[in-house]
Amino acid sequence: MRPVPTILHLDMDAFFASAEQASKPSLRGKPVVVGGLGPRGVVATASYEARVFGVHSAMSTAQARRLCPNAAYLTPRFSLYRQVSEAVMELLRELSPLVEPLSLDEAFVDLAAGPAPPATASAAREAGERLRTAIRARTSLTGSVGLAGSKMLAKMASEQAKPDGLVVIEPGTERELLAPMPVRVLPGVGPATAEQLRRAGIGTVEEMAGAGEAELVRLLGKAHGGSLYALATGRDDRPVVAERDSKSVSVEDTFDVDLHDRTRVYGEVMRLAGRCVTRLRAAGRSGRTVVLKVRRYDFSTLTRSETLRGPTDDPGVVREAAVRLLDGVDTTGGVRLLGVGVTGLADFTQEDLFAQAALEGTAPAAPAVRARTGPGGDEDAEAGTRPDRPGEAAGEGVAAAQAALAGDAGDVTGAREGSRRWHPGHDVRHAEYGTGWVQGSGLGRVTVRFEQPWSEPGRVRTFRAEDPALEPAAPPPLVRRDGGPEPGRSGGREPGPPGGQAPDPAVRPEPSRPGASSSPSGSSASSP
């Protein structure tokens, strides 16, 4: 163990929801829930104001609406979250080259590897406080910081510090701190391991340490038991690793309504394969094994995989492989989730010429490719035939998928407001009123609140969903970098009321242009 608490763990507070509140002045201090808004949506993050009502991450959005019906329910804006995350990670790398990101909003930092390693606990605390101040100045958001002599304890410290705090665990106090805690606080202790320990009369970390290493090895095996004994006694020598090598890249979508149309399913698989390759290329990687995940109407989940002749990042090759895998899956009962992934990652490509030729329709008949199942899946199936449509060639499935992807076989992305879909929370720009965000939509109308992070709470106006003056926009920065006029504002055309108070929703000003009104006429998807 280190004699100085030089392992720092940063966890941003309610990251997605806090970013939305910082971006939207009218939502500050109010409950905000970010996640999927459909019938099968799941909460990604809830603001602390929403957590008071019992809303939490991984809860179904339907249940969250029952607990907190007056919250603002917003669709995630990952472009904004990545922008903020990059700014935070840049600040962490100024402290030390050893930064281990765990997600967009969480990372470990080894201060001992930095240009000015702290020699005392008080110096480490000062570094943590400077970091929190810098994050607030750069992003206007808050983060909780934990400092300790190990990764496990630093993460525990940041949990204790939430929200917007800093906790230092002094080296030498680890066992005293851990003793009364339940065994589930230790990394590697899940429900099954905890139940096994409970049956042996072990419920706390102190009881685990008191049982001794030999007893834990007897109960859990040599590797698992030995590592848990070390953690129970406060020993954690895991280093901060700057580069974490990804083992796979994947994307998946859960659909509001089960998909029954086979052509629609093919189109969705093609779309997901394209998104997967986009992520693969963004990471500068290629992959050799294409994986298809299908969750059917009865919640049974099938996994199929095909290993190519070499690693690739060609979207056509990945799409062709994904479609071949889909040919071996019966989807007649309905599909609630689809996913496409690539594993066996590499830093080079070796194109599968057979797959490319098949996609272009120029290859001779190739041997059937076996589509293997994952654990619990069905038996292997020949990918050259369609078990649900006997006699239909796989190539026809490719053609149907390509047609669906091009829009020739119907809409493959779900119900829309005409040809445009407005997601609650997303940024828009109006030719006359400037920059704002979608507050809700429905019945052919879209309601927009015109405000920016540095403005007063803005006015609300409603437009036709097909209004040509309204278009999607990029998220504005959370903190202004200049002292000039606010971008996206039309000379103060829509100033907020004095004192920064939001306008009274009961007051309905006269529309200032044809097709626009100052109150929503459709059903709003959010309730700020």
Short mmCIF file of C-alpha atoms in Angstrom, two decimals:
data_model
loop_
_atom_site.label_atom_id
_atom_site.label_comp_id
_atom_site.label_asym_id
_atom_site.label_seq_id
_atom_site.Cartn_x
_atom_site.Cartn_y
_atom_site.Cartn_z
CA MET A 1 0.00 0.00 0.00
CA ARG A 2 1.14 3.53 -0.71
CA PRO A 3 2.12 5.72 2.23
CA VAL A 4 0.45 8.76 0.60
CA PRO A 5 -3.10 8.82 -0.90
CA THR A 6 -1.98 9.44 -4.48
CA ILE A 7 -4.69 7.43 -6.28
CA LEU A 8 -7.48 9.81 -7.25
CA HIS A 9 -10.93 8.75 -8.41
CA LEU A 10 -13.21 11.31 -10.07
CA ASP A 11 -16.92 10.69 -10.57
CA MET A 12 -18.99 13.48 -12.11
CA ASP A 13 -22.26 14.12 -10.27
CA ALA A 14 -25.41 12.90 -12.09
CA PHE A 15 -23.44 13.60 -15.25
CA PHE A 16 -26.03 13.45 -18.06
CA ALA A 17 -28.75 15.17 -16.03
CA SER A 18 -26.37 17.81 -14.67
CA ALA A 19 -25.15 18.59 -18.18
CA GLU A 20 -28.76 19.04 -19.30
CA GLN A 21 -29.50 21.35 -16.37
CA ALA A 22 -26.37 23.40 -17.09
CA SER A 23 -27.37 23.63 -20.75
CA LYS A 24 -30.99 24.61 -20.06
CA PRO A 25 -31.49 27.45 -17.54
CA SER A 26 -35.21 26.70 -17.18
CA LEU A 27 -34.40 23.21 -15.78
CA ARG A 28 -31.95 24.23 -13.07
CA GLY A 29 -33.07 23.11 -9.64
CA LYS A 30 -35.84 20.96 -11.15
CA PRO A 31 -36.09 17.17 -11.53
CA VAL A 32 -34.56 15.96 -14.81
CA VAL A 33 -34.47 12.38 -16.13
CA VAL A 34 -32.32 11.40 -19.11
CA GLY A 35 -32.85 8.11 -20.94
CA GLY A 36 -35.07 6.25 -23.34
CA LEU A 37 -38.53 7.80 -23.55
CA GLY A 38 -40.41 4.95 -25.25
CA PRO A 39 -42.56 2.32 -23.51
CA ARG A 40 -39.44 0.19 -22.98
CA GLY A 41 -37.10 3.06 -22.19
CA VAL A 42 -34.67 2.93 -19.28
CA VAL A 43 -33.35 5.77 -17.12
CA ALA A 44 -29.70 6.57 -17.84
CA THR A 45 -29.30 9.30 -15.22
CA ALA A 46 -31.61 11.18 -12.87
CA SER A 47 -30.82 14.53 -11.30
CA TYR A 48 -30.63 14.74 -7.53
CA GLU A 49 -33.97 16.55 -7.53
CA ALA A 50 -35.53 13.51 -9.24
CA ARG A 51 -33.77 11.03 -6.95
CA VAL A 52 -35.69 12.47 -4.02
CA PHE A 53 -38.77 10.82 -5.57
CA GLY A 54 -37.04 7.44 -5.84
CA VAL A 55 -35.96 7.68 -9.49
CA HIS A 56 -32.59 6.07 -10.21
CA SER A 57 -30.46 4.75 -13.06
CA ALA A 58 -31.54 1.49 -14.78
CA MET A 59 -35.15 2.01 -13.68
CA SER A 60 -37.75 1.79 -16.43
CA THR A 61 -38.85 5.20 -17.67
CA ALA A 62 -42.48 4.17 -17.20
CA GLN A 63 -41.88 3.59 -13.49
CA ALA A 64 -39.92 6.85 -13.23
CA ARG A 65 -42.88 8.74 -14.73
CA ARG A 66 -45.16 7.23 -12.10
CA LEU A 67 -42.81 8.25 -9.28
CA CYS A 68 -41.99 11.71 -10.64
CA PRO A 69 -44.54 12.77 -13.27
CA ASN A 70 -43.48 16.44 -13.25
CA ALA A 71 -39.84 15.81 -14.16
CA ALA A 72 -38.40 16.83 -17.53
CA TYR A 73 -37.81 13.63 -19.51
CA LEU A 74 -35.09 14.14 -22.11
CA THR A 75 -33.40 12.07 -24.81
CA PRO A 76 -29.60 11.77 -24.32
CA ARG A 77 -27.29 14.11 -26.25
CA PHE A 78 -24.06 12.13 -26.41
CA SER A 79 -22.31 14.73 -28.55
CA LEU A 80 -22.59 17.16 -25.63
CA TYR A 81 -21.56 14.57 -23.06
CA ARG A 82 -18.48 13.60 -25.08
CA GLN A 83 -17.55 17.26 -25.46
CA VAL A 84 -17.70 17.79 -21.68
CA SER A 85 -15.94 14.48 -21.00
CA GLU A 86 -13.03 15.44 -23.25
CA ALA A 87 -12.61 18.71 -21.37
CA VAL A 88 -12.60 16.89 -18.02
CA MET A 89 -10.14 14.23 -19.20
CA GLU A 90 -7.84 16.98 -20.45
CA LEU A 91 -7.78 18.46 -16.95
CA LEU A 92 -6.98 15.04 -15.48
CA ARG A 93 -4.06 14.57 -17.87
CA GLU A 94 -2.62 17.86 -16.65
CA LEU A 95 -2.32 16.20 -13.24
CA SER A 96 -0.70 12.99 -14.49
CA PRO A 97 -0.06 11.03 -17.70
CA LEU A 98 -1.55 7.97 -15.98
CA VAL A 99 -5.30 8.49 -16.42
CA GLU A 100 -7.58 5.45 -16.63
CA PRO A 101 -11.03 6.43 -17.96
CA LEU A 102 -13.79 4.06 -16.88
CA SER A 103 -16.60 5.87 -18.72
CA LEU A 104 -17.45 9.35 -19.98
CA ASP A 105 -17.78 10.65 -16.42
CA GLU A 106 -15.44 8.54 -14.32
CA ALA A 107 -11.67 7.98 -14.18
CA PHE A 108 -8.71 7.03 -11.99
CA VAL A 109 -5.58 9.21 -11.84
CA ASP A 110 -2.17 8.25 -10.45
CA LEU A 111 -0.90 11.49 -8.93
CA ALA A 112 2.44 9.89 -8.09
CA ALA A 113 3.24 9.76 -11.82
CA GLY A 114 2.50 13.47 -12.32
CA PRO A 115 4.93 16.38 -12.64
CA ALA A 116 4.40 17.35 -8.98
CA PRO A 117 3.58 14.20 -6.99
CA PRO A 118 2.10 15.06 -3.57
CA ALA A 119 4.34 14.09 -0.66
CA THR A 120 1.64 14.32 2.02
CA ALA A 121 -2.08 13.68 2.41
CA SER A 122 -2.73 17.42 2.70
CA ALA A 123 -0.91 18.04 -0.59
CA ALA A 124 -3.03 15.35 -2.25
CA ARG A 125 -6.17 16.99 -0.88
CA GLU A 126 -5.09 20.35 -2.30
CA ALA A 127 -4.59 18.74 -5.73
CA GLY A 128 -8.08 17.27 -5.53
CA GLU A 129 -9.62 20.61 -4.58
CA ARG A 130 -7.82 22.38 -7.43
CA LEU A 131 -9.18 19.76 -9.81
CA ARG A 132 -12.76 20.27 -8.63
CA THR A 133 -12.40 24.04 -9.02
CA ALA A 134 -10.95 23.66 -12.52
CA ILE A 135 -13.77 21.32 -13.60
CA ARG A 136 -16.41 23.77 -12.41
CA ALA A 137 -14.68 26.66 -14.22
CA ARG A 138 -14.24 24.70 -17.46
CA THR A 139 -17.62 22.94 -17.62
CA SER A 140 -19.85 24.56 -14.94
CA LEU A 141 -20.47 20.99 -13.63
CA THR A 142 -19.44 19.40 -10.34
CA GLY A 143 -17.55 16.21 -9.63
CA SER A 144 -16.82 14.17 -6.51
CA VAL A 145 -13.24 13.20 -5.74
CA GLY A 146 -11.87 10.35 -3.66
CA LEU A 147 -8.20 10.00 -2.67
CA ALA A 148 -6.60 6.90 -1.18
CA GLY A 149 -3.65 4.57 -1.46
CA SER A 150 -5.49 2.12 -3.74
CA LYS A 151 -8.07 2.12 -6.53
CA MET A 152 -10.70 0.30 -4.47
CA LEU A 153 -10.54 2.75 -1.59
CA ALA A 154 -10.34 5.81 -3.86
CA LYS A 155 -13.59 4.75 -5.51
CA MET A 156 -15.21 4.20 -2.10
CA ALA A 157 -14.04 7.66 -1.05
CA SER A 158 -15.61 9.33 -4.09
CA GLU A 159 -18.91 7.56 -3.32
CA GLN A 160 -18.81 8.96 0.20
CA ALA A 161 -18.01 12.42 -1.21
CA LYS A 162 -21.14 12.63 -3.37
CA PRO A 163 -22.43 15.04 -4.35
CA ASP A 164 -19.82 17.72 -5.02
CA GLY A 165 -17.36 16.76 -2.31
CA LEU A 166 -13.91 15.37 -1.60
CA VAL A 167 -12.94 12.57 0.80
CA VAL A 168 -9.41 11.43 1.64
CA ILE A 169 -8.79 8.00 3.17
CA GLU A 170 -5.54 8.19 5.10
CA PRO A 171 -3.17 5.23 4.57
CA GLY A 172 -3.23 2.99 7.64
CA THR A 173 -6.95 3.44 8.29
CA GLU A 174 -8.14 1.05 5.57
CA ARG A 175 -9.05 -1.96 7.74
CA GLU A 176 -10.87 0.16 10.29
CA LEU A 177 -12.90 1.78 7.52
CA LEU A 178 -13.73 -1.48 5.73
CA ALA A 179 -14.54 -3.61 8.78
CA PRO A 180 -18.27 -2.80 9.23
CA MET A 181 -19.09 -2.70 5.53
CA PRO A 182 -21.04 -5.50 3.79
CA VAL A 183 -19.01 -7.84 1.59
CA ARG A 184 -20.75 -6.49 -1.53
CA VAL A 185 -18.65 -3.31 -1.37
CA LEU A 186 -15.59 -5.26 -2.50
CA PRO A 187 -14.90 -5.52 -6.26
CA GLY A 188 -15.59 -9.07 -7.43
CA VAL A 189 -18.31 -9.83 -4.87
CA GLY A 190 -21.56 -10.19 -6.76
CA PRO A 191 -24.89 -11.66 -5.66
CA ALA A 192 -23.75 -15.29 -6.09
CA THR A 193 -20.49 -14.83 -4.17
CA ALA A 194 -22.26 -12.85 -1.44
CA GLU A 195 -24.83 -15.63 -1.02
CA GLN A 196 -22.07 -18.24 -0.83
CA LEU A 197 -20.32 -16.22 1.88
CA ARG A 198 -23.59 -15.66 3.73
CA ARG A 199 -24.19 -19.40 3.94
CA ALA A 200 -20.74 -19.66 5.52
CA GLY A 201 -21.66 -17.02 8.11
CA ILE A 202 -19.68 -14.19 6.49
CA GLY A 203 -21.59 -10.96 5.98
CA THR A 204 -19.14 -8.11 6.61
CA VAL A 205 -15.63 -7.30 5.43
CA GLU A 206 -14.36 -7.77 8.99
CA GLU A 207 -15.80 -11.29 9.08
CA MET A 208 -14.25 -12.01 5.70
CA ALA A 209 -10.81 -10.89 6.89
CA GLY A 210 -11.25 -12.84 10.13
CA ALA A 211 -12.08 -16.04 8.25
CA GLY A 212 -8.57 -16.12 6.85
CA GLU A 213 -7.22 -16.65 3.38
CA ALA A 214 -7.29 -20.45 3.58
CA GLU A 215 -11.03 -20.50 4.35
CA LEU A 216 -11.84 -18.08 1.52
CA VAL A 217 -9.77 -20.16 -0.89
CA ARG A 218 -11.68 -23.27 0.21
CA LEU A 219 -15.01 -21.52 -0.36
CA LEU A 220 -14.27 -19.57 -3.54
CA GLY A 221 -11.22 -21.09 -5.16
CA LYS A 222 -7.58 -20.12 -5.11
CA ALA A 223 -7.61 -17.09 -7.42
CA HIS A 224 -10.92 -15.57 -6.32
CA GLY A 225 -10.55 -16.35 -2.63
CA GLY A 226 -6.98 -15.09 -2.49
CA SER A 227 -7.76 -11.80 -4.23
CA LEU A 228 -10.82 -11.13 -2.05
CA TYR A 229 -8.83 -11.78 1.12
CA ALA A 230 -6.28 -9.17 0.00
CA LEU A 231 -9.06 -6.65 -0.64
CA ALA A 232 -10.73 -7.42 2.69
CA THR A 233 -7.50 -6.63 4.49
CA GLY A 234 -7.12 -3.34 2.59
CA ARG A 235 -4.49 -4.53 0.11
CA ASP A 236 -5.12 -3.51 -3.50
CA ASP A 237 -2.08 -3.26 -5.74
CA ARG A 238 -3.90 -2.80 -9.04
CA PRO A 239 -2.11 -0.06 -11.02
CA VAL A 240 -3.72 2.81 -12.88
CA VAL A 241 -3.56 1.81 -16.54
CA ALA A 242 -3.56 4.66 -19.05
CA GLU A 243 -4.58 2.54 -22.05
CA ARG A 244 -7.43 0.07 -21.61
CA ASP A 245 -7.60 -2.18 -24.66
CA SER A 246 -11.17 -2.71 -25.81
CA LYS A 247 -12.11 -6.31 -26.52
CA SER A 248 -15.15 -5.56 -28.65
CA VAL A 249 -17.25 -2.82 -30.23
CA SER A 250 -21.03 -3.20 -30.39
CA VAL A 251 -24.33 -1.32 -30.70
CA GLU A 252 -27.87 -2.43 -29.96
CA ASP A 253 -31.38 -1.01 -29.97
CA THR A 254 -34.53 -1.95 -28.05
CA PHE A 255 -37.72 -1.25 -30.00
CA ASP A 256 -40.84 0.32 -28.55
CA VAL A 257 -42.97 -2.23 -30.42
CA ASP A 258 -41.88 -5.75 -31.40
CA LEU A 259 -40.74 -5.97 -35.02
CA HIS A 260 -42.62 -8.59 -37.06
CA ASP A 261 -41.86 -7.54 -40.61
CA ARG A 262 -38.83 -9.48 -41.82
CA THR A 263 -37.73 -6.72 -44.19
CA ARG A 264 -37.82 -4.20 -41.35
CA VAL A 265 -35.66 -6.52 -39.24
CA TYR A 266 -33.12 -6.79 -42.07
CA GLY A 267 -33.06 -3.02 -42.40
CA GLU A 268 -32.42 -2.54 -38.69
CA VAL A 269 -29.56 -5.06 -38.76
CA MET A 270 -27.98 -3.21 -41.70
CA ARG A 271 -28.33 0.10 -39.87
CA LEU A 272 -26.81 -1.26 -36.66
CA ALA A 273 -23.93 -2.81 -38.59
CA GLY A 274 -23.19 0.59 -40.11
CA ARG A 275 -23.20 2.26 -36.69
CA CYS A 276 -20.94 -0.46 -35.31
CA VAL A 277 -18.37 0.09 -38.07
CA THR A 278 -18.49 3.84 -37.47
CA ARG A 279 -17.51 3.25 -33.84
CA LEU A 280 -14.89 0.71 -34.90
CA ARG A 281 -13.25 3.18 -37.27
CA ALA A 282 -13.43 5.99 -34.72
CA ALA A 283 -11.36 3.80 -32.40
CA GLY A 284 -8.87 3.10 -35.20
CA ARG A 285 -9.54 -0.64 -34.98
CA SER A 286 -10.72 -3.52 -37.14
CA GLY A 287 -12.28 -6.83 -36.15
CA ARG A 288 -12.45 -10.40 -37.31
CA THR A 289 -15.60 -11.78 -35.69
CA VAL A 290 -19.06 -10.33 -36.34
CA VAL A 291 -21.69 -10.98 -33.65
CA LEU A 292 -25.46 -10.69 -33.99
CA LYS A 293 -27.72 -10.45 -30.93
CA VAL A 294 -31.48 -11.02 -31.20
CA ARG A 295 -33.90 -10.78 -28.26
CA ARG A 296 -37.28 -12.15 -29.23
CA TYR A 297 -40.79 -11.37 -28.06
CA ASP A 298 -40.55 -13.90 -25.21
CA PHE A 299 -37.26 -12.38 -23.91
CA SER A 300 -35.22 -15.35 -25.19
CA THR A 301 -31.88 -14.02 -26.43
CA LEU A 302 -29.93 -15.61 -29.27
CA THR A 303 -26.33 -14.82 -30.18
CA ARG A 304 -24.80 -15.74 -33.50
CA SER A 305 -21.21 -15.13 -34.61
CA GLU A 306 -19.16 -15.57 -37.74
CA THR A 307 -15.38 -15.33 -37.95
CA LEU A 308 -14.04 -13.80 -41.15
CA ARG A 309 -10.80 -14.69 -42.91
CA GLY A 310 -9.13 -11.59 -41.49
CA PRO A 311 -9.88 -8.39 -39.54
CA THR A 312 -11.87 -5.72 -41.38
CA ASP A 313 -13.44 -2.31 -40.90
CA ASP A 314 -15.37 -2.42 -44.18
CA PRO A 315 -19.06 -1.61 -43.58
CA GLY A 316 -20.13 -3.75 -46.53
CA VAL A 317 -18.33 -6.81 -45.18
CA VAL A 318 -19.75 -6.40 -41.68
CA ARG A 319 -23.28 -5.81 -42.99
CA GLU A 320 -23.08 -8.87 -45.22
CA ALA A 321 -21.90 -11.03 -42.34
CA ALA A 322 -24.61 -9.68 -40.01
CA VAL A 323 -27.31 -10.39 -42.61
CA ARG A 324 -25.99 -13.93 -43.13
CA LEU A 325 -26.25 -14.48 -39.39
CA LEU A 326 -29.80 -13.12 -39.34
CA ASP A 327 -30.74 -15.62 -42.05
CA GLY A 328 -30.28 -18.35 -39.44
CA VAL A 329 -32.66 -16.83 -36.88
CA ASP A 330 -36.43 -17.29 -36.78
CA THR A 331 -38.02 -13.91 -36.04
CA THR A 332 -41.63 -14.72 -36.90
CA GLY A 333 -42.82 -14.25 -33.30
CA GLY A 334 -41.44 -10.72 -33.09
CA VAL A 335 -38.16 -9.04 -32.14
CA ARG A 336 -37.77 -6.59 -29.24
CA LEU A 337 -33.98 -6.02 -29.42
CA LEU A 338 -31.26 -6.27 -32.06
CA GLY A 339 -27.53 -5.78 -31.70
CA VAL A 340 -24.44 -6.03 -33.91
CA GLY A 341 -20.91 -6.24 -32.59
CA VAL A 342 -17.35 -6.92 -33.71
CA THR A 343 -14.78 -8.80 -31.62
CA GLY A 344 -11.25 -10.06 -32.21
CA LEU A 345 -10.03 -6.49 -32.60
CA ALA A 346 -6.81 -5.62 -34.39
CA ASP A 347 -4.94 -2.54 -35.61
CA PHE A 348 -4.88 -3.62 -39.26
CA THR A 349 -7.33 -4.83 -41.89
CA GLN A 350 -7.32 -7.85 -44.17
CA GLU A 351 -10.37 -7.61 -46.36
CA ASP A 352 -12.65 -10.59 -46.86
CA LEU A 353 -12.84 -10.55 -50.66
CA PHE A 354 -15.42 -13.33 -50.74
CA ALA A 355 -17.80 -11.33 -48.54
CA GLN A 356 -17.23 -8.17 -50.56
CA ALA A 357 -17.94 -9.97 -53.82
CA ALA A 358 -21.09 -11.56 -52.40
CA LEU A 359 -22.35 -8.16 -51.30
CA GLU A 360 -21.82 -6.82 -54.81
CA GLY A 361 -23.55 -9.85 -56.34
CA THR A 362 -20.48 -10.86 -58.37
CA ALA A 363 -19.27 -13.93 -56.50
CA PRO A 364 -19.90 -17.52 -57.47
CA ALA A 365 -21.77 -19.69 -55.06
CA ALA A 366 -19.63 -20.00 -51.95
CA PRO A 367 -19.70 -22.76 -49.34
CA ALA A 368 -22.29 -22.20 -46.68
CA VAL A 369 -20.93 -20.44 -43.61
CA ARG A 370 -21.76 -21.91 -40.24
CA ALA A 371 -23.37 -19.46 -37.82
CA ARG A 372 -22.47 -20.46 -34.30
CA THR A 373 -24.61 -19.86 -31.28
CA GLY A 374 -23.67 -18.30 -27.99
CA PRO A 375 -24.43 -19.88 -24.63
CA GLY A 376 -28.03 -20.91 -24.40
CA GLY A 377 -28.68 -20.35 -28.11
CA ASP A 378 -30.22 -22.66 -30.66
CA GLU A 379 -28.26 -25.24 -32.58
CA ASP A 380 -25.98 -24.20 -35.44
CA ALA A 381 -27.79 -23.27 -38.63
CA GLU A 382 -26.68 -23.01 -42.21
CA ALA A 383 -26.41 -19.32 -43.07
CA GLY A 384 -26.96 -20.05 -46.75
CA THR A 385 -30.68 -20.75 -46.30
CA ARG A 386 -33.61 -19.09 -44.57
CA PRO A 387 -35.17 -21.54 -42.07
CA ASP A 388 -38.24 -19.35 -41.66
CA ARG A 389 -38.66 -19.06 -45.45
CA PRO A 390 -37.58 -22.39 -47.00
CA GLY A 391 -35.87 -22.14 -50.34
CA GLU A 392 -35.11 -18.42 -50.12
CA ALA A 393 -31.46 -17.63 -50.71
CA ALA A 394 -29.45 -15.52 -48.30
CA GLY A 395 -28.62 -13.09 -51.07
CA GLU A 396 -32.28 -12.15 -51.28
CA GLY A 397 -32.12 -11.18 -47.63
CA VAL A 398 -29.23 -8.86 -48.43
CA ALA A 399 -31.22 -7.22 -51.23
CA ALA A 400 -34.23 -6.78 -48.95
CA ALA A 401 -32.05 -5.28 -46.25
CA GLN A 402 -30.43 -2.88 -48.69
CA ALA A 403 -33.84 -1.81 -49.96
CA ALA A 404 -35.07 -1.27 -46.41
CA LEU A 405 -31.98 0.71 -45.54
CA ALA A 406 -32.55 2.93 -48.56
CA GLY A 407 -36.15 3.50 -47.54
CA ASP A 408 -37.66 1.48 -50.42
CA ALA A 409 -39.28 -1.04 -48.10
CA GLY A 410 -40.83 1.35 -45.64
CA ASP A 411 -39.60 3.32 -42.68
CA VAL A 412 -36.94 1.40 -40.76
CA THR A 413 -36.34 3.88 -37.97
CA GLY A 414 -39.71 3.98 -36.25
CA ALA A 415 -42.69 6.30 -36.23
CA ARG A 416 -42.00 9.88 -37.23
CA GLU A 417 -43.65 13.27 -37.19
CA GLY A 418 -44.11 13.39 -40.96
CA SER A 419 -40.57 13.07 -42.30
CA ARG A 420 -38.92 14.84 -39.33
CA ARG A 421 -38.64 13.66 -35.77
CA TRP A 422 -37.95 16.00 -32.86
CA HIS A 423 -36.47 14.44 -29.73
CA PRO A 424 -37.16 16.12 -26.36
CA GLY A 425 -34.05 17.87 -25.12
CA HIS A 426 -32.25 18.05 -28.46
CA ASP A 427 -30.90 21.32 -29.84
CA VAL A 428 -32.53 23.24 -32.67
CA ARG A 429 -32.13 26.56 -34.43
CA HIS A 430 -34.89 28.73 -35.83
CA ALA A 431 -34.21 31.19 -38.62
CA GLU A 432 -35.96 34.01 -36.74
CA TYR A 433 -35.81 33.13 -33.04
CA GLY A 434 -32.33 31.65 -32.81
CA THR A 435 -31.12 28.70 -30.74
CA GLY A 436 -33.24 26.58 -28.41
CA TRP A 437 -34.16 23.04 -27.48
CA VAL A 438 -37.12 20.76 -28.06
CA GLN A 439 -39.42 20.73 -25.06
CA GLY A 440 -41.96 18.35 -26.59
CA SER A 441 -43.69 17.29 -29.78
CA GLY A 442 -46.87 15.67 -30.99
CA LEU A 443 -49.90 16.09 -33.24
CA GLY A 444 -47.73 17.55 -35.98
CA ARG A 445 -46.34 20.28 -33.71
CA VAL A 446 -43.02 20.82 -31.95
CA THR A 447 -42.56 23.04 -28.88
CA VAL A 448 -39.22 24.82 -28.50
CA ARG A 449 -37.81 26.77 -25.58
CA PHE A 450 -35.40 29.44 -26.79
CA GLU A 451 -32.56 29.74 -24.29
CA GLN A 452 -28.86 28.98 -23.97
CA PRO A 453 -26.60 27.99 -21.04
CA TRP A 454 -25.63 31.60 -20.31
CA SER A 455 -29.04 33.20 -20.87
CA GLU A 456 -32.06 33.70 -18.66
CA PRO A 457 -34.84 31.07 -18.84
CA GLY A 458 -36.32 31.53 -22.29
CA ARG A 459 -39.70 31.80 -23.95
CA VAL A 460 -41.59 28.82 -25.35
CA ARG A 461 -42.97 28.75 -28.89
CA THR A 462 -44.74 26.08 -30.92
CA PHE A 463 -44.23 25.39 -34.61
CA ARG A 464 -45.38 22.96 -37.24
CA ALA A 465 -43.16 19.87 -37.21
CA GLU A 466 -42.39 20.54 -40.89
CA ASP A 467 -41.60 24.24 -40.41
CA PRO A 468 -38.71 24.87 -42.86
CA ALA A 469 -37.30 27.60 -40.60
CA LEU A 470 -36.61 25.05 -37.86
CA GLU A 471 -33.60 22.73 -38.08
CA PRO A 472 -31.43 20.58 -35.79
CA ALA A 473 -28.38 22.28 -34.27
CA ALA A 474 -25.19 21.33 -32.49
CA PRO A 475 -25.13 21.62 -28.69
CA PRO A 476 -23.77 24.97 -27.48
CA PRO A 477 -20.82 24.99 -25.07
CA LEU A 478 -21.78 25.07 -21.40
CA VAL A 479 -19.39 27.94 -20.66
CA ARG A 480 -18.89 30.97 -22.89
CA ARG A 481 -15.34 31.58 -24.08
CA ASP A 482 -15.76 35.19 -25.22
CA GLY A 483 -17.45 38.35 -24.09
CA GLY A 484 -19.36 39.02 -27.30
CA PRO A 485 -23.10 38.82 -27.91
CA GLU A 486 -24.77 35.53 -27.23
CA PRO A 487 -24.68 33.38 -30.38
CA GLY A 488 -28.05 32.35 -31.74
CA ARG A 489 -29.90 35.32 -30.18
CA SER A 490 -31.55 37.79 -32.53
CA GLY A 491 -30.60 41.08 -30.93
CA GLY A 492 -32.41 40.28 -27.72
CA ARG A 493 -35.68 39.57 -29.53
CA GLU A 494 -36.81 37.16 -26.83
CA PRO A 495 -35.29 38.31 -23.53
CA GLY A 496 -36.22 36.46 -20.40
CA PRO A 497 -38.32 38.25 -17.77
CA PRO A 498 -36.63 40.35 -15.10
CA GLY A 499 -34.98 38.52 -12.25
CA GLY A 500 -34.35 35.38 -14.29
CA GLN A 501 -37.81 33.98 -13.60
CA ALA A 502 -39.42 31.70 -16.16
CA PRO A 503 -42.48 33.11 -17.89
CA ASP A 504 -45.86 32.23 -16.46
CA PRO A 505 -47.13 29.28 -18.54
CA ALA A 506 -50.67 30.60 -18.14
CA VAL A 507 -49.77 33.80 -20.02
CA ARG A 508 -50.10 33.28 -23.75
CA PRO A 509 -48.56 36.16 -25.75
CA GLU A 510 -49.83 36.84 -29.24
CA PRO A 511 -48.03 34.88 -31.98
CA SER A 512 -45.45 37.05 -33.72
CA ARG A 513 -45.33 35.08 -36.97
CA PRO A 514 -47.64 32.83 -38.97
CA GLY A 515 -47.57 29.22 -37.81
CA ALA A 516 -46.00 30.05 -34.44
CA SER A 517 -47.64 30.35 -31.05
CA SER A 518 -46.30 30.72 -27.54
CA SER A 519 -47.89 27.65 -26.02
CA PRO A 520 -47.79 24.01 -27.12
CA SER A 521 -50.73 22.64 -29.07
CA GLY A 522 -49.53 19.03 -29.12
CA SER A 523 -48.76 16.57 -26.36
CA SER A 524 -45.48 17.45 -24.69
CA ALA A 525 -42.93 14.72 -24.10
CA SER A 526 -41.33 16.56 -21.19
CA SER A 527 -42.58 18.59 -18.29
CA PRO A 528 -39.94 21.09 -17.23
#
